[in-house]
Short mmCIF file of C-alpha atoms and ligand atoms in Angstrom, two decimals:
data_model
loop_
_atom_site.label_atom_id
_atom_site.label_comp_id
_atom_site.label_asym_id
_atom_site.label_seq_id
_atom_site.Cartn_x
_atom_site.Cartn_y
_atom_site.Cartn_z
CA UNK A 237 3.82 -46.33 -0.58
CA UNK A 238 5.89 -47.32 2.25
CA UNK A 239 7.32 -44.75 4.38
CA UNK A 240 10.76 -44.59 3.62
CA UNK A 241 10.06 -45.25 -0.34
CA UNK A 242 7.51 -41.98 0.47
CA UNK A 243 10.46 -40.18 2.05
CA UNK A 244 13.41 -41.30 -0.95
CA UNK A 245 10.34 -40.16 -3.08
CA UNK A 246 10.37 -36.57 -1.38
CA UNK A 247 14.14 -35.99 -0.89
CA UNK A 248 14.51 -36.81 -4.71
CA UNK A 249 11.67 -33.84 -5.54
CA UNK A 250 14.06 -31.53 -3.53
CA UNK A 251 16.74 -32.46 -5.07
CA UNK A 252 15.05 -31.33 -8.15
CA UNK A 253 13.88 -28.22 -7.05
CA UNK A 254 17.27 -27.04 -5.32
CA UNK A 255 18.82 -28.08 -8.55
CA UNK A 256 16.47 -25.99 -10.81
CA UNK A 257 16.68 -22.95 -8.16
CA UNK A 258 20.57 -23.45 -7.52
CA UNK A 259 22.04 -19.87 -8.90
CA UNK A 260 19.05 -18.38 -9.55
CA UNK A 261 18.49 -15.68 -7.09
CA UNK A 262 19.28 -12.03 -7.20
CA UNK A 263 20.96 -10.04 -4.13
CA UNK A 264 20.54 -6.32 -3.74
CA UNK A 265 22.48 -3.88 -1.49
CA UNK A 266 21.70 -0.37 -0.78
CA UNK A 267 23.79 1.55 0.84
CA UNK A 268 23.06 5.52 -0.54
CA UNK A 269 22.68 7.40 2.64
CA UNK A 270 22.83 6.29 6.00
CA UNK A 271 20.86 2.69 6.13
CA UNK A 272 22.26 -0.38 5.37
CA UNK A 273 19.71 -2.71 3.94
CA UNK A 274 20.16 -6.09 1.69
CA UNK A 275 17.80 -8.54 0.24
CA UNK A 276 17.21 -11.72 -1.96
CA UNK A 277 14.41 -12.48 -4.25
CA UNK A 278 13.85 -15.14 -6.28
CA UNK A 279 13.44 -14.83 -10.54
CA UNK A 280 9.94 -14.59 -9.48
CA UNK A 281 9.68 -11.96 -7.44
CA UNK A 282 9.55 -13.09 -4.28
CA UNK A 283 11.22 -11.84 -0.96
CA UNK A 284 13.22 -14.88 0.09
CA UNK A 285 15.51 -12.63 2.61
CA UNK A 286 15.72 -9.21 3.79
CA UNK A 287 18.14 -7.53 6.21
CA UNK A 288 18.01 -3.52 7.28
CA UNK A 289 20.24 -1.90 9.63
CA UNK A 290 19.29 1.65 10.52
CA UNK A 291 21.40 4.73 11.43
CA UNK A 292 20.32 6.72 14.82
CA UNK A 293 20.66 9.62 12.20
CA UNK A 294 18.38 11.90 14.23
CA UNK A 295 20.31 11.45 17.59
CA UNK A 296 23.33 13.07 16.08
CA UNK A 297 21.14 15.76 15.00
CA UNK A 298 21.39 14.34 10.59
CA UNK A 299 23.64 11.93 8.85
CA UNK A 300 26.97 12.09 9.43
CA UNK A 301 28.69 11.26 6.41
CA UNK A 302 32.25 9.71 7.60
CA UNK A 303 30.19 7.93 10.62
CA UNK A 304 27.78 6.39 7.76
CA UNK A 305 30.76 5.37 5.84
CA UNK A 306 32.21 3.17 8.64
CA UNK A 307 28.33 2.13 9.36
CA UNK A 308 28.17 0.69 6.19
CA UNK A 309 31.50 -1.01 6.56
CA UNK A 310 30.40 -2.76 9.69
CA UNK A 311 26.97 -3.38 8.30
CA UNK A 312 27.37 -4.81 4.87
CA UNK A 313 28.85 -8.69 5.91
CA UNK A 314 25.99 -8.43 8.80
CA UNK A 315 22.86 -7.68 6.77
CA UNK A 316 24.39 -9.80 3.65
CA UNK A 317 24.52 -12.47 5.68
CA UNK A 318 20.98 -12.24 7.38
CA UNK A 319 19.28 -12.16 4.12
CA UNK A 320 21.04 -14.88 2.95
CA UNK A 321 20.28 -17.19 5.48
CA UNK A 322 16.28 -16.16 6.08
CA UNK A 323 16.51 -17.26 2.10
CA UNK A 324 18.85 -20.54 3.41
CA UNK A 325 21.37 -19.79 0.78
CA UNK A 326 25.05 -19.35 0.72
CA UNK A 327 26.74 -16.85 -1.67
CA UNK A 328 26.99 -19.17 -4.30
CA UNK A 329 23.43 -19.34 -4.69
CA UNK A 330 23.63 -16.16 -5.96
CA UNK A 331 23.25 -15.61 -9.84
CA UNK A 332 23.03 -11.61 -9.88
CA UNK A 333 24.16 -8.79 -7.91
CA UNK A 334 22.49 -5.42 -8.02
CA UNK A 335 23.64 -2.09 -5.92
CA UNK A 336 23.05 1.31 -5.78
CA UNK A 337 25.53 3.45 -7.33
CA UNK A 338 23.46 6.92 -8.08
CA UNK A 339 22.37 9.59 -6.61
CA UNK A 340 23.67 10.05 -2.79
CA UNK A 341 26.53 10.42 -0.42
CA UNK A 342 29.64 9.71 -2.23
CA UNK A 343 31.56 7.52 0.94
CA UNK A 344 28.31 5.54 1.34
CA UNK A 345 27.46 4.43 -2.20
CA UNK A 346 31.14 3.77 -2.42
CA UNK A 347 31.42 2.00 0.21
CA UNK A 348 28.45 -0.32 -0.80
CA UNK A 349 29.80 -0.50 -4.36
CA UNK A 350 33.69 -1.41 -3.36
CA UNK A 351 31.50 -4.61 -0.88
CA UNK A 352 29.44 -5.83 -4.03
CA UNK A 353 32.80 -5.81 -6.45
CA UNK A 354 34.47 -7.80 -4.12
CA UNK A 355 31.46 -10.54 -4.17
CA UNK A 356 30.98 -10.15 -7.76
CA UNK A 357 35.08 -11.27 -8.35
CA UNK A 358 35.30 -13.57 -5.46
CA UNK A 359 32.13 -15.46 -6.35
CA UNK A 360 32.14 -15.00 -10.17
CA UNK A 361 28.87 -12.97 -10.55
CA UNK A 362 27.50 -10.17 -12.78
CA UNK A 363 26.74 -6.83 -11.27
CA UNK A 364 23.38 -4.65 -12.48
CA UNK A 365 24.20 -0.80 -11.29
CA UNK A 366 21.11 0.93 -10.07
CA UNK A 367 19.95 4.22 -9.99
CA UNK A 368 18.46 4.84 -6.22
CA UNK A 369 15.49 7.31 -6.92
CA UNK A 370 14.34 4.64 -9.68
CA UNK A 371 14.39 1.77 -7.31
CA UNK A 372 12.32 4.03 -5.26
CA UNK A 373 9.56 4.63 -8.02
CA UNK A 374 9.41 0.81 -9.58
CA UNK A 375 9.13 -1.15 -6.16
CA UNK A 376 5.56 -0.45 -6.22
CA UNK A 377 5.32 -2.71 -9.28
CA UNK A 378 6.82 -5.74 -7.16
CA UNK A 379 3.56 -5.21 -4.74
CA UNK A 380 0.88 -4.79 -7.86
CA UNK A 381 0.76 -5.21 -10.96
CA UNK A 382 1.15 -1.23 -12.46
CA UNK A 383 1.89 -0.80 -16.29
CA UNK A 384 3.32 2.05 -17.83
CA UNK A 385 3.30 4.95 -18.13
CA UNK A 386 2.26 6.00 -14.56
CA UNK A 387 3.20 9.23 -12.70
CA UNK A 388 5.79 8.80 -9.33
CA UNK A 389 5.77 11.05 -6.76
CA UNK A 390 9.31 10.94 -4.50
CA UNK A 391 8.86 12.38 -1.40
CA UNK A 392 11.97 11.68 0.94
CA UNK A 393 14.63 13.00 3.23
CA UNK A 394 17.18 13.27 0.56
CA UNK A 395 15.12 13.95 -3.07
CA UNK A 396 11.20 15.53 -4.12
CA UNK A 397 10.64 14.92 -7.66
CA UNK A 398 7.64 14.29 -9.68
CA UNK A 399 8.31 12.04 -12.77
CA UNK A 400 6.50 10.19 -15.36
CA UNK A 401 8.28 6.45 -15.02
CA UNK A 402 7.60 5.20 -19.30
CA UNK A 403 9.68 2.22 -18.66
CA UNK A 404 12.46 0.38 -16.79
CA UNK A 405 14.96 3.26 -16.88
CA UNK A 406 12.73 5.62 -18.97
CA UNK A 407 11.64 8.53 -16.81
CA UNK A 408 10.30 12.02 -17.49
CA UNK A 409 10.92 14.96 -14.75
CA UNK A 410 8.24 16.81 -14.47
CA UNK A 411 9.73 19.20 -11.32
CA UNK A 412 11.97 18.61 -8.68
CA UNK A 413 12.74 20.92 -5.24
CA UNK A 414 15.68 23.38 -6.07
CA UNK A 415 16.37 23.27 -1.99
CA UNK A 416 15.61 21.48 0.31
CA UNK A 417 13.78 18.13 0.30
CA UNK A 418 10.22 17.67 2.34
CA UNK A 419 12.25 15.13 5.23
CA UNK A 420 14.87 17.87 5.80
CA UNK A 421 12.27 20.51 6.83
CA UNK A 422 10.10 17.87 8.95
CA UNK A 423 13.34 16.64 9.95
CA UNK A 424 14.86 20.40 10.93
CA UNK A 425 11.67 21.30 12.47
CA UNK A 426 11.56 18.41 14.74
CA UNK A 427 15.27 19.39 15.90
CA UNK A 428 13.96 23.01 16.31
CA UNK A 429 11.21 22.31 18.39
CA UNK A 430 13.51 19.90 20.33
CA UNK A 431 11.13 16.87 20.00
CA UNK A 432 14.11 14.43 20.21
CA UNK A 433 15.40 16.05 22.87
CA UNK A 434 12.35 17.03 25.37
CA UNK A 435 10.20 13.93 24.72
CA UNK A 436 11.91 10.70 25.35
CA UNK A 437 9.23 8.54 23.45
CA UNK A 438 10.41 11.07 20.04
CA UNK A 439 14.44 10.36 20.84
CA UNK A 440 14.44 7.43 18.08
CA UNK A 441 11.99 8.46 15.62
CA UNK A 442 12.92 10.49 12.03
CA UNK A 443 12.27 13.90 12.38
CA UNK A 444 9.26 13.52 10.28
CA UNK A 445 7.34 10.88 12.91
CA UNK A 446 7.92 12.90 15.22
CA UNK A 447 6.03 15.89 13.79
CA UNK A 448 3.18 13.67 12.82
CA UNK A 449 2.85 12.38 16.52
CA UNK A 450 3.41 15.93 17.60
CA UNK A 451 0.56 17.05 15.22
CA UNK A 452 -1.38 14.34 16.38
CA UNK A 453 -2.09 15.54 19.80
CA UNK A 454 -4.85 18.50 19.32
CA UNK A 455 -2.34 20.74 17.26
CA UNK A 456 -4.48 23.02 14.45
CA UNK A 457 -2.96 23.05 10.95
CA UNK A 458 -4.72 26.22 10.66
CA UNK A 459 -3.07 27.76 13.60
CA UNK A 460 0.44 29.13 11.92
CA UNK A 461 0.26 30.69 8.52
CA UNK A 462 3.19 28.68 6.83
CA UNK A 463 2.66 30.40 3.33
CA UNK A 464 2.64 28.33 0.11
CA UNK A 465 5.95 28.36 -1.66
CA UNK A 466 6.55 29.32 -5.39
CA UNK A 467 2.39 30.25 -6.29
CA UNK A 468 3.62 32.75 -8.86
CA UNK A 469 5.02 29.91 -11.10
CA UNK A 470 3.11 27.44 -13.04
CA UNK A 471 5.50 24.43 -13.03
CA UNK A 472 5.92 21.61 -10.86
CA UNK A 473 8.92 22.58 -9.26
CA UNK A 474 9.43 22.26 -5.46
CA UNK A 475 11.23 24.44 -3.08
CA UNK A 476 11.07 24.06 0.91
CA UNK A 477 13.69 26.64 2.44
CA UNK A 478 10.55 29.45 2.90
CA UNK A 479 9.18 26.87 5.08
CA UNK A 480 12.63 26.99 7.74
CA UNK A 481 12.58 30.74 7.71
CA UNK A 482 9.30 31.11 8.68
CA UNK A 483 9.97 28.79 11.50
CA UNK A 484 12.51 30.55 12.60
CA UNK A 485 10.06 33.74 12.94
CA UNK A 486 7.57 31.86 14.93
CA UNK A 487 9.93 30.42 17.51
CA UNK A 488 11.50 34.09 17.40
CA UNK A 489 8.65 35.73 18.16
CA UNK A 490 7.62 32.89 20.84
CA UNK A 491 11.12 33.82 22.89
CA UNK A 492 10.93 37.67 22.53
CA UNK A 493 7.16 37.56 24.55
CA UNK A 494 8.41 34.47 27.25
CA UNK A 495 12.09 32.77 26.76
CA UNK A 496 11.58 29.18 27.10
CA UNK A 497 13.61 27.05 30.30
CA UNK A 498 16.26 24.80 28.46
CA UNK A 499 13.76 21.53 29.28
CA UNK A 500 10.73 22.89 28.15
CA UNK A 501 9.30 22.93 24.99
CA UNK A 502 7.15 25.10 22.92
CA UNK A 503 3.69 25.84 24.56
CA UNK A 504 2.04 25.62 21.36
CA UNK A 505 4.54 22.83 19.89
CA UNK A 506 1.52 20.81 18.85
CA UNK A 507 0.05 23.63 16.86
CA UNK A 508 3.22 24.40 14.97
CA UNK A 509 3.97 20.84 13.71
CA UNK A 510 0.15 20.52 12.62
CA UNK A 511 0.76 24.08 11.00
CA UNK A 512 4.08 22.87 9.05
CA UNK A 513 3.01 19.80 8.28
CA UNK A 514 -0.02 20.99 6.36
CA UNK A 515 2.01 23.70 4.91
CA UNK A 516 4.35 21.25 3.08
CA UNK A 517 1.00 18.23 2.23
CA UNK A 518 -0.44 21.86 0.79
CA UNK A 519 2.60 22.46 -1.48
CA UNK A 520 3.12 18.70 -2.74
CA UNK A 521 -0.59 18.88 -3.53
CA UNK A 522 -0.33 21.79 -5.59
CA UNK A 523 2.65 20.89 -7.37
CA UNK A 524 1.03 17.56 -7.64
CA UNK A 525 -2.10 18.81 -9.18
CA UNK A 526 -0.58 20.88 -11.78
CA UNK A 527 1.35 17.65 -12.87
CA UNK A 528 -2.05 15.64 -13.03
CA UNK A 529 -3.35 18.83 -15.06
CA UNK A 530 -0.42 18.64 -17.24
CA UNK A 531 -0.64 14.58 -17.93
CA UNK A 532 -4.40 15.08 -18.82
CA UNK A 533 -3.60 17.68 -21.37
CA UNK A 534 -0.51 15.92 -23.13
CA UNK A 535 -2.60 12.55 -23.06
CA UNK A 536 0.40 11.09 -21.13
CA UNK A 537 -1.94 8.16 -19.80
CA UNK A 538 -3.67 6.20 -22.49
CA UNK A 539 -6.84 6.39 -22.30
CA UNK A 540 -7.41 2.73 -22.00
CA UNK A 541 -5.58 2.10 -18.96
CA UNK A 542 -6.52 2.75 -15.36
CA UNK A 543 -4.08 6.54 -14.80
CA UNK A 544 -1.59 5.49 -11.53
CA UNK A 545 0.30 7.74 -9.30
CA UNK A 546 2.91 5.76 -7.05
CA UNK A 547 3.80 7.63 -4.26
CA UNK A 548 7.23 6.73 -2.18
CA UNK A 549 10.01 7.94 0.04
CA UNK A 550 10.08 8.55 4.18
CA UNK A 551 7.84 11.48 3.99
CA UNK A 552 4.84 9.36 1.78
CA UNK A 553 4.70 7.01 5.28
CA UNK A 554 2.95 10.72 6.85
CA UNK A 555 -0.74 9.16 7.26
CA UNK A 556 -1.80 13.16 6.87
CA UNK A 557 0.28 14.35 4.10
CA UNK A 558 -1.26 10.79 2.09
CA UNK A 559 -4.59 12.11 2.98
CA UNK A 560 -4.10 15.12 1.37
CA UNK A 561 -2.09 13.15 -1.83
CA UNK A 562 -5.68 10.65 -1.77
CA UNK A 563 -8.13 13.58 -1.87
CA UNK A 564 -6.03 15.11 -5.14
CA UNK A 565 -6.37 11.88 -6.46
CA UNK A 566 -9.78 11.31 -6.14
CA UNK A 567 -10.60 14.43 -7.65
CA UNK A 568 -8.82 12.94 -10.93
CA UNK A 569 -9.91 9.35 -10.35
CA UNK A 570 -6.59 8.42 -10.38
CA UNK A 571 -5.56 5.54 -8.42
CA UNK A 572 -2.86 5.82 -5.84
CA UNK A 573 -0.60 3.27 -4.75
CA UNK A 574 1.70 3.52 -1.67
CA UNK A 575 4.10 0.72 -0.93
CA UNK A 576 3.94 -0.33 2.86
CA UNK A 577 6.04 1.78 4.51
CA UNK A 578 8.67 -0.24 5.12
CA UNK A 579 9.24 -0.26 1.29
CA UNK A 580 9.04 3.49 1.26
CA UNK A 581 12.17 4.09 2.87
CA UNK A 582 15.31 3.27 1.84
CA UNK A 583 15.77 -0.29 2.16
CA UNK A 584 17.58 -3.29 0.19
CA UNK A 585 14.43 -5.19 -1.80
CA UNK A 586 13.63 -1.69 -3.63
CA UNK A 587 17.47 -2.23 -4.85
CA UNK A 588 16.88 -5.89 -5.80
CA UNK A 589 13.79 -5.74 -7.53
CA UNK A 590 15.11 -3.09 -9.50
CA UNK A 591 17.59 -5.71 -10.00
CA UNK A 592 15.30 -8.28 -11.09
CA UNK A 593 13.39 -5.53 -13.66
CA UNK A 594 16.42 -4.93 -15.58
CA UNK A 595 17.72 -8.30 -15.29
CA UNK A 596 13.77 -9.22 -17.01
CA UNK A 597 14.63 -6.73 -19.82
CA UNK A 598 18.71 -7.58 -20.17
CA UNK A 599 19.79 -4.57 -19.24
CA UNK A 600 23.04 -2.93 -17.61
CA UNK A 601 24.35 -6.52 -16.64
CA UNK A 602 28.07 -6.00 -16.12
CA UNK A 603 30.24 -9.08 -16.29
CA UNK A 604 32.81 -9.51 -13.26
CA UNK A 605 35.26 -9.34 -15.53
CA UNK A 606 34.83 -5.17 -16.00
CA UNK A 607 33.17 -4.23 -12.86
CA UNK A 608 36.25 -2.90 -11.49
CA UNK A 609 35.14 -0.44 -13.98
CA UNK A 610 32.30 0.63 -12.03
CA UNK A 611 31.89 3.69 -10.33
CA UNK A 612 29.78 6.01 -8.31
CA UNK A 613 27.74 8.74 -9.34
CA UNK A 614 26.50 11.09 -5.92
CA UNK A 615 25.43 13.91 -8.17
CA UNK A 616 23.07 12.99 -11.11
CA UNK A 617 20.08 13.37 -12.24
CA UNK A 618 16.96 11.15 -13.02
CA UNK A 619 15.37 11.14 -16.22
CA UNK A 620 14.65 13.71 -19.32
CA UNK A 621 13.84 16.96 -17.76
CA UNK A 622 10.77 18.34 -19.23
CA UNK A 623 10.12 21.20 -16.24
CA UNK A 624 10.57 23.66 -18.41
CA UNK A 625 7.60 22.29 -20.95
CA UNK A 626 5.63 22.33 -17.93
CA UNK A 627 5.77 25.90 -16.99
CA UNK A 628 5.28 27.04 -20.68
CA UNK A 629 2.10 25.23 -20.72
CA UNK A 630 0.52 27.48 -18.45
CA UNK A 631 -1.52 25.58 -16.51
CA UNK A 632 -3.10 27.68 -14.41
CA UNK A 633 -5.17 24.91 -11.41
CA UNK A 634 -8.77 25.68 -9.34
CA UNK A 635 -7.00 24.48 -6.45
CA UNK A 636 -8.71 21.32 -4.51
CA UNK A 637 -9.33 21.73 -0.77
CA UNK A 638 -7.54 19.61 1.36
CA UNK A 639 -8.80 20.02 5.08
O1 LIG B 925 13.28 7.66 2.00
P1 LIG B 925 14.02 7.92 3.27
O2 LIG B 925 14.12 6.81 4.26
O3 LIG B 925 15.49 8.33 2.99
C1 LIG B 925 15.89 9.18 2.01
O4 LIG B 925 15.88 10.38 2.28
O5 LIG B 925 16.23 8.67 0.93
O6 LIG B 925 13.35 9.21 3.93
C2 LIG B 925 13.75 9.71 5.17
C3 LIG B 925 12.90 10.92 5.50
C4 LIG B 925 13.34 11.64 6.77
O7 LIG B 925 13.43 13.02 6.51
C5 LIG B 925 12.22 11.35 7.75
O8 LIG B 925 12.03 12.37 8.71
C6 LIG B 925 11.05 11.23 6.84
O9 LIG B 925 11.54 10.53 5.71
N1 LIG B 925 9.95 10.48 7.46
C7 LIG B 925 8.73 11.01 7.67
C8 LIG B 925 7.98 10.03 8.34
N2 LIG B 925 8.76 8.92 8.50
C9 LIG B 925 9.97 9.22 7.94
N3 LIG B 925 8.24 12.22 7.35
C10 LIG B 925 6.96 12.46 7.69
N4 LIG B 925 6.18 11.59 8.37
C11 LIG B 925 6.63 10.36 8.70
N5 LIG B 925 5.84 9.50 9.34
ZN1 LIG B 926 15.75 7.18 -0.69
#
């Protein structure tokens, strides 16, 4: 073939493909908290574009919510716009929309919402509503195949829950904190010690990093006595706020003997986050290992099929707290899955492929026509709760050693 036969030959394939792909890709925009994060994927699955911004929650000492509002304001055309063009596409590429419109802070997923109406009208294209803590639990299945039913562990800044995910938009709550979540203890902790204050290399890093690195140089998880929350009850409940008090007793107790200067931190700062950091792996764990207890017992994995745990959210990127998930998991021979980290905090492809799942399964597709419709919902919650079968099962657990 002659060259330029060989290149009318080639531009003729493309042709074909960008006619076959034209309109076939799905965008998805997450905007719940206080990141703004975007992304396209193909039909098939894969990441074509992605696009994060991320709020400098922790040097304002948490998120803000009016400041996140106008963040995402800013943010949206900006990380829209970078994902679209790492995929080389222009808006009306775009055959699907799918946002985040429940659970989180009102202004944000508003915000987000009101951006993706606007493209759905201006550019003609249907909008799939998605539920945030559900993106969270199925983007493990756009890493690996996992079939259902498998248990999901959400361990985050803003949500701890332990479900059973049966389907696309089929979940079973097995517990869930009544507080506070796991990231807003690591997160307060980190601001009580002063890490982001007193160490310059902590300044940028969530609360939760911070501790880890802290832990990570010498400090004794056995040192402080951060005592197990909520033993006396057999669910699979959560609750962190015993973990802040007792905190506030040790760094008490540290001022009374020697008040500290205003730039110096804790003498035993390393101990401490070591101590609360195993104090809250210890409590997942056990809470963890009553819910593998109480999947055995209701044969809620078939017993053909290889029993999953996904584990996700900010806190599951804690190398030591997923030590302590792995060695409860081993014990079971269940097989955990952790998507990279970057996919375990909030972040736009978790919102797409979420998408793209109900999209698969025809499902919640509004038509531009109603989505002025829409709305947001900060408050729900996810799933059937079944807690309260839990606790009247009685499961009492030999519990597994972690350290
Ligand atoms: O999932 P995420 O980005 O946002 C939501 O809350 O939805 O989680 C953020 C939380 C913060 O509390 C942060 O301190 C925590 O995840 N986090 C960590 C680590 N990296 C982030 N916690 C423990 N260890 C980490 N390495
Ligand atoms: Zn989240």
């Amino acid at each position: 073939m002659m060259w330029y036969t060989r290149v009318k030959w080639i531009r003729s394939k493309f042709a074909n493909i960008n006619h076959i792909y034209k309109r076939h890709f799905l965008l998805g925009i997450e905007t719940s908290c206080d990141d703004t994060g975007a992304a396209v994927l193909s039909k098939e699955g894969l990441i074509l574009g992605e696009a994060l911004a991320k709020q400098p929650s922790s040097e304002f000492g948490g998120v803000v919510p009016s400041f996140a509002m106008g963040f995402h304001a800013r943010n949206l055309p900006v990380v829209t716009k970078s994902a679209l063009d790492q995929a080389q596409m222009t808006m009306e590429d775009v055959q699907y929309l799918a946002v985040a419109v429940k659970p989180g802070l009102s202004g944000s997923l508003a915000t987000g919402l009101d951006y993706v109406k606007y493209l759905s009208r201006k550019h003609s294209i249907p909008l799939i509503p998605i539920h945030h803590m559900e993106a969270h639990a199925l983007t493990a299945r756009m890493i690996e195949e996992i079939k259902f039913p498998f248990m999901v562990l959400l361990i985050s800044g803003g949500h701890c829950l332990l479900a059973i995910a049966e389907d696309i938009g089929r979940f079973k709550l097995l517990g869930q904190s009544s507080d506070n979540s796991p990231g807003e203890v690591l997160d307060k902790a980190a601001r009580a010690l002063r890490l982001h204050a007193l160490r310059p290399d902590l300044r940028s890093v969530p609360g939760g990093r911070a501790i880890e690195i802290m832990a990570s140089e010498g400090g004794s998880p056995f040192a402080i006595d951060f005592p197990t929350p909520l033993m006396q009850f057999k669910s699979c409940n959560f609750s962190f706020s015993g973990f802040k008090a007792q905190l506030w007793n040790v760094l008490n107790q540290v001022e009374k003997k020697q008040p500290l200067e205003p730039d110096e931190l804790l003498p035993n700062v390393s101990d401490v986050a070591a101590s609360i950091q195993y104090g809250v792996a210890r409590h997942i764990c056990h809470r963890l290992q009553r819910g593998f207890e109480y999947a055995l017992l209701e044969e809620i994995w078939p017993s053909n099929q290889e029993n999953t745990l996904v584990v996700s959210g900010g806190v599951a990127c804690n190398q030591s707290i997923r030590n302590s998930i792995l060695k409860i998991c081993e014990e079971y021979n269940i097989k955990a899955v952790f998507p990279p980290p970057k996919y375990c905090t909030d972040n736009g492809v978790m919102i797409a492929w979420n998408g793209l799942e109900k999209y698969r399964k025809t499902v919640d597709i509004i038509q531009p026509e109603q989505v002025m419709e829409l709305d947001v919902s900060p408050r729900v919650s996810f799933g059937t709760d079944i807690s309260e079968q839990v606790t009247n099962r009685n499961i009492k657990c030999k519990w597994i050693k972690l350290l």
